[in-house]
């Protein structure tokens, strides 16, 4: 019984890439990983499957609806929906074996059975870093996180971006001072959409929620305070709010802003934005969002913040932390759609060696020399005409081809074809390696010049 | 409600590592990946979740018992149990967008709900390479695969190993010539355990299966043919079997053996072993197993072979292929148990910078210089005595510490402590970077000398 090909359509919400895109995806993920490691974050990999009771320890209706449950054996299992709950479980479980602050990164898939829609994935990568303290965690860590974000996104080369920062204590303190303590979470959720839906819609949402025109105006004038970071801080200090939480928040924000520059973040990439709230009640201090200046429609590409207690569902120990997450699969898909990134080669091979006249032995022998120089090399071993093989090399976007036939073997040389220029020349194997390496360096430099 | 810590015990069959082991695990996986790419294999990543009907297209009672089914929505979903079925589905689905031979690797987790036992995992990594031809695939590929195995395991540095090779056509042809055509699969399963259970047990199993003493002796004398590879080939040619499948198999084996050396595999690492059958009926030609010479108890660490038709469940196209798989999680666990590998550092950080006297600003400034030199650096930002911080650096096995206090800042210098020797000295930041890089190179060279 043969299946029809139309039954093989991909599941909606599950990304599957063709080679060129997959290679680009991996290269970008490697850049994230390298930057996370450069800041001394430890790689962590937890099982994809957890006990359902662990994943649901904090509950939540959304989580209950979205979780993928597994039918197998006596214990109720499910697929993780984020990397934070597994981190909390891991730190509580392995507490005695860890050094604090525990700086970990995890780049891994998570699963959410959301209603499928454009740009939403059910299986997707998150790239998380978190710094977990034991009882306490210095505020300097809140300033280091933007440093990691900056290094990572600069290295990814996606154009100019802005790291926006706020402090939940300022928002909470402000709302408390306005007699809106009980409504804080709901108000935060409304103003968190400011960037997306605009001032007028936020205004109308706050009014429908039941706030007075006065309260609404005050909130709006507060979250739209503008200026340089130190100007905003001054205005906050002069806003006349005496609530202690508010004052603590302003002081924290001030300190973090003063330190961020030390971690290499240029002034123009870092901005206080009092409208940033982050929907989750999880965050208790600093909060971050990051946007690409030229692609505001993508929304935040990297978000996170400070939390008082990572693992309260699993341990009585107080474990404060600060962290961020990049929703990588969605980001990749959006960047592709807006044309910020473009897939290149369809193979890691930089050279295709083509044996002619049955000179397979010599071709294979030479391939070893290339690999010894860390050059990924693909020996074409099938019987085809050289024209057809060139076509395959072209489609794979392999930059160089090496032809080895009777003439080359007799002369002890190889023919090197630069696929970009079409130029073909005869070299010794060693010369061909040098030629390829120098051409690659030159092209890389040209690419960099063009980008800058 | 706080959970008790004993409820947080890991699920049996799911590997979770502490930092030092995780770092080693990742380093080894990176070596595999680098070697696969060096041979021009294309990275592939398919969703972990597939339609159950896709995964079960080839059926099998074992698969049905072991598969993890997912409760969600209208389509029956499940977690993949290998990387081969998803590859078959991928190639059938994306056929028009791929170039053949399609050389792909996939390093990813798979799931099998087996009875938990030591060394068996329910969630584990497989590292697969496959070369898929369109209609045909040259036999030279069967010789290249051992070349990839050799490069990868040599680079992993696990000691001497032997790649064993056989050809299913020889076995099938031989059994046919003995009038045992119908019993082939059962006999293959019995002799496949030769290495594990020994000659006497195989003999008794063949007899209980119903073979005559004569047939049993003939099979045993056949699968225990010994000698150098060309001697074995000669003996096979002289064995007097006229079955065409047998003759074809001997000819293929001979050709592959002649070519393997070209791909860099030394003679002593490559051996014909007529007892290797591979249990699956999937294989149709060349079959491989790889064993560590000093750890025979681990069994095969890398197995695979040639198959006539990858995707017959999904397409009418004939797609022959050859490939191998490393069961990486199990291998890692076993190598750890027998002491062949040993975890080292608990962090990627090579330097910990310790600000004293509140010199955080200068410490952070210097950390940027280290990172610009690709040195992973961790600035310790908490308030602790220098003695306690050294203890943490020791436990993390960070090789170098940099102390920056008032004295250092006044002099414009840093104190560099070599944690291995305990020697502490004063340098400029640039000198400290050079010192670290040169010490690292020296230690790496020493390590290499000690190993060889």
PDB file of N, CA, C and O in Angstrom, chain A residues 273-303:
ATOM      1  N   UNK A 273      11.702  52.444  28.678  1.00  0.00           N
ATOM      2  CA  UNK A 273      10.367  52.551  28.094  1.00  0.00           C
ATOM      3  C   UNK A 273       9.367  52.142  29.168  1.00  0.00           C
ATOM      4  O   UNK A 273       9.222  50.966  29.476  1.00  0.00           O
ATOM      5  N   UNK A 274       8.703  53.133  29.734  1.00  0.00           N
ATOM      6  CA  UNK A 274       7.830  52.867  30.889  1.00  0.00           C
ATOM      7  C   UNK A 274       6.557  52.122  30.512  1.00  0.00           C
ATOM      8  O   UNK A 274       5.816  51.670  31.386  1.00  0.00           O
ATOM      9  N   UNK A 275       6.326  51.932  29.220  1.00  0.00           N
ATOM     10  CA  UNK A 275       5.132  51.193  28.800  1.00  0.00           C
ATOM     11  C   UNK A 275       5.365  49.684  28.774  1.00  0.00           C
ATOM     12  O   UNK A 275       4.447  48.909  28.573  1.00  0.00           O
ATOM     13  N   UNK A 276       6.614  49.290  28.974  1.00  0.00           N
ATOM     14  CA  UNK A 276       6.899  47.844  28.940  1.00  0.00           C
ATOM     15  C   UNK A 276       6.534  47.225  30.272  1.00  0.00           C
ATOM     16  O   UNK A 276       7.028  47.619  31.319  1.00  0.00           O
ATOM     17  N   UNK A 277       5.648  46.233  30.237  1.00  0.00           N
ATOM     18  CA  UNK A 277       5.211  45.607  31.485  1.00  0.00           C
ATOM     19  C   UNK A 277       5.502  44.109  31.513  1.00  0.00           C
ATOM     20  O   UNK A 277       5.769  43.548  32.559  1.00  0.00           O
ATOM     21  N   UNK A 278       5.549  43.437  30.383  1.00  0.00           N
ATOM     22  CA  UNK A 278       5.593  41.969  30.283  1.00  0.00           C
ATOM     23  C   UNK A 278       4.365  41.390  30.983  1.00  0.00           C
ATOM     24  O   UNK A 278       4.203  41.537  32.191  1.00  0.00           O
ATOM     25  N   UNK A 279       3.532  40.716  30.222  1.00  0.00           N
ATOM     26  CA  UNK A 279       2.263  40.213  30.731  1.00  0.00           C
ATOM     27  C   UNK A 279       2.327  39.341  31.980  1.00  0.00           C
ATOM     28  O   UNK A 279       1.446  39.379  32.821  1.00  0.00           O
ATOM     29  N   UNK A 280       3.384  38.567  32.120  1.00  0.00           N
ATOM     30  CA  UNK A 280       3.431  37.565  33.193  1.00  0.00           C
ATOM     31  C   UNK A 280       3.559  38.180  34.586  1.00  0.00           C
ATOM     32  O   UNK A 280       4.324  39.111  34.784  1.00  0.00           O
ATOM     33  N   UNK A 281       2.861  37.590  35.550  1.00  0.00           N
ATOM     34  CA  UNK A 281       2.972  38.091  36.935  1.00  0.00           C
ATOM     35  C   UNK A 281       4.268  37.626  37.588  1.00  0.00           C
ATOM     36  O   UNK A 281       4.609  38.010  38.693  1.00  0.00           O
ATOM     37  N   UNK A 282       4.981  36.794  36.877  1.00  0.00           N
ATOM     38  CA  UNK A 282       6.235  36.186  37.237  1.00  0.00           C
ATOM     39  C   UNK A 282       7.331  37.219  37.558  1.00  0.00           C
ATOM     40  O   UNK A 282       8.106  37.063  38.494  1.00  0.00           O
ATOM     41  N   UNK A 283       7.385  38.298  36.792  1.00  0.00           N
ATOM     42  CA  UNK A 283       8.472  39.270  36.937  1.00  0.00           C
ATOM     43  C   UNK A 283       8.223  40.226  38.095  1.00  0.00           C
ATOM     44  O   UNK A 283       7.092  40.631  38.355  1.00  0.00           O
ATOM     45  N   UNK A 284       9.300  40.604  38.791  1.00  0.00           N
ATOM     46  CA  UNK A 284       9.160  41.429  39.998  1.00  0.00           C
ATOM     47  C   UNK A 284      10.041  42.676  39.977  1.00  0.00           C
ATOM     48  O   UNK A 284       9.934  43.500  40.876  1.00  0.00           O
ATOM     49  N   UNK A 285      10.947  42.804  39.017  1.00  0.00           N
ATOM     50  CA  UNK A 285      11.831  43.971  38.986  1.00  0.00           C
ATOM     51  C   UNK A 285      12.072  44.412  37.557  1.00  0.00           C
ATOM     52  O   UNK A 285      11.128  44.662  36.807  1.00  0.00           O
ATOM     53  N   UNK A 286      13.356  44.457  37.178  1.00  0.00           N
ATOM     54  CA  UNK A 286      13.736  44.813  35.814  1.00  0.00           C
ATOM     55  C   UNK A 286      12.992  43.964  34.778  1.00  0.00           C
ATOM     56  O   UNK A 286      12.853  42.761  34.960  1.00  0.00           O
ATOM     57  N   UNK A 287      12.514  44.604  33.719  1.00  0.00           N
ATOM     58  CA  UNK A 287      11.971  43.854  32.568  1.00  0.00           C
ATOM     59  C   UNK A 287      12.595  44.398  31.283  1.00  0.00           C
ATOM     60  O   UNK A 287      12.929  45.575  31.205  1.00  0.00           O
ATOM     61  N   UNK A 288      12.760  43.499  30.316  1.00  0.00           N
ATOM     62  CA  UNK A 288      13.388  43.863  29.038  1.00  0.00           C
ATOM     63  C   UNK A 288      12.516  43.466  27.859  1.00  0.00           C
ATOM     64  O   UNK A 288      11.843  42.448  27.902  1.00  0.00           O
ATOM     65  N   UNK A 289      12.621  44.252  26.814  1.00  0.00           N
ATOM     66  CA  UNK A 289      12.155  43.848  25.485  1.00  0.00           C
ATOM     67  C   UNK A 289      13.169  44.366  24.486  1.00  0.00           C
ATOM     68  O   UNK A 289      13.848  45.360  24.751  1.00  0.00           O
ATOM     69  N   UNK A 290      13.266  43.724  23.342  1.00  0.00           N
ATOM     70  CA  UNK A 290      14.215  44.157  22.318  1.00  0.00           C
ATOM     71  C   UNK A 290      13.494  44.205  20.983  1.00  0.00           C
ATOM     72  O   UNK A 290      12.770  43.270  20.639  1.00  0.00           O
ATOM     73  N   UNK A 291      13.669  45.293  20.254  1.00  0.00           N
ATOM     74  CA  UNK A 291      13.016  45.407  18.948  1.00  0.00           C
ATOM     75  C   UNK A 291      14.036  45.801  17.890  1.00  0.00           C
ATOM     76  O   UNK A 291      15.024  46.484  18.177  1.00  0.00           O
ATOM     77  N   UNK A 292      13.798  45.332  16.663  1.00  0.00           N
ATOM     78  CA  UNK A 292      14.632  45.737  15.528  1.00  0.00           C
ATOM     79  C   UNK A 292      14.119  47.086  15.034  1.00  0.00           C
ATOM     80  O   UNK A 292      12.937  47.226  14.732  1.00  0.00           O
ATOM     81  N   UNK A 293      15.022  48.059  14.940  1.00  0.00           N
ATOM     82  CA  UNK A 293      14.589  49.416  14.579  1.00  0.00           C
ATOM     83  C   UNK A 293      13.869  49.473  13.243  1.00  0.00           C
ATOM     84  O   UNK A 293      12.909  50.224  13.081  1.00  0.00           O
ATOM     85  N   UNK A 294      14.347  48.655  12.283  1.00  0.00           N
ATOM     86  CA  UNK A 294      13.750  48.733  10.951  1.00  0.00           C
ATOM     87  C   UNK A 294      12.571  47.782  10.756  1.00  0.00           C
ATOM     88  O   UNK A 294      11.961  47.773   9.695  1.00  0.00           O
ATOM     89  N   UNK A 295      12.296  46.943  11.743  1.00  0.00           N
ATOM     90  CA  UNK A 295      11.188  45.981  11.616  1.00  0.00           C
ATOM     91  C   UNK A 295      10.332  46.009  12.876  1.00  0.00           C
ATOM     92  O   UNK A 295      10.209  44.995  13.571  1.00  0.00           O
ATOM     93  N   UNK A 296       9.708  47.150  13.182  1.00  0.00           N
ATOM     94  CA  UNK A 296       8.900  47.216  14.404  1.00  0.00           C
ATOM     95  C   UNK A 296       7.732  46.226  14.368  1.00  0.00           C
ATOM     96  O   UNK A 296       7.293  45.760  15.411  1.00  0.00           O
ATOM     97  N   UNK A 297       7.287  45.864  13.157  1.00  0.00           N
ATOM     98  CA  UNK A 297       6.130  44.960  13.039  1.00  0.00           C
ATOM     99  C   UNK A 297       6.413  43.580  13.619  1.00  0.00           C
ATOM    100  O   UNK A 297       5.493  42.841  13.973  1.00  0.00           O
ATOM    101  N   UNK A 298       7.694  43.209  13.744  1.00  0.00           N
ATOM    102  CA  UNK A 298       8.047  41.899  14.297  1.00  0.00           C
ATOM    103  C   UNK A 298       7.782  41.865  15.805  1.00  0.00           C
ATOM    104  O   UNK A 298       7.550  40.809  16.386  1.00  0.00           O
ATOM    105  N   UNK A 299       7.769  43.018  16.445  1.00  0.00           N
ATOM    106  CA  UNK A 299       7.561  43.058  17.895  1.00  0.00           C
ATOM    107  C   UNK A 299       8.840  42.690  18.630  1.00  0.00           C
ATOM    108  O   UNK A 299       9.933  42.758  18.054  1.00  0.00           O
ATOM    109  N   UNK A 300       8.704  42.290  19.881  1.00  0.00           N
ATOM    110  CA  UNK A 300       9.901  42.018  20.672  1.00  0.00           C
ATOM    111  C   UNK A 300      10.564  40.719  20.239  1.00  0.00           C
ATOM    112  O   UNK A 300       9.919  39.689  20.105  1.00  0.00           O
ATOM    113  N   UNK A 301      11.881  40.764  20.016  1.00  0.00           N
ATOM    114  CA  UNK A 301      12.615  39.578  19.558  1.00  0.00           C
ATOM    115  C   UNK A 301      13.350  38.911  20.709  1.00  0.00           C
ATOM    116  O   UNK A 301      13.939  37.849  20.540  1.00  0.00           O
ATOM    117  N   UNK A 302      13.330  39.535  21.871  1.00  0.00           N
ATOM    118  CA  UNK A 302      14.057  38.987  23.011  1.00  0.00           C
ATOM    119  C   UNK A 302      13.537  39.686  24.271  1.00  0.00           C
ATOM    120  O   UNK A 302      13.646  40.897  24.392  1.00  0.00           O
ATOM    121  N   UNK A 303      12.927  38.922  25.169  1.00  0.00           N
ATOM    122  CA  UNK A 303      12.290  39.524  26.337  1.00  0.00           C
ATOM    123  C   UNK A 303      12.654  38.763  27.599  1.00  0.00           C
ATOM    124  O   UNK A 303      13.072  37.614  27.544  1.00  0.00           O
TER     125      UNK A 303
END
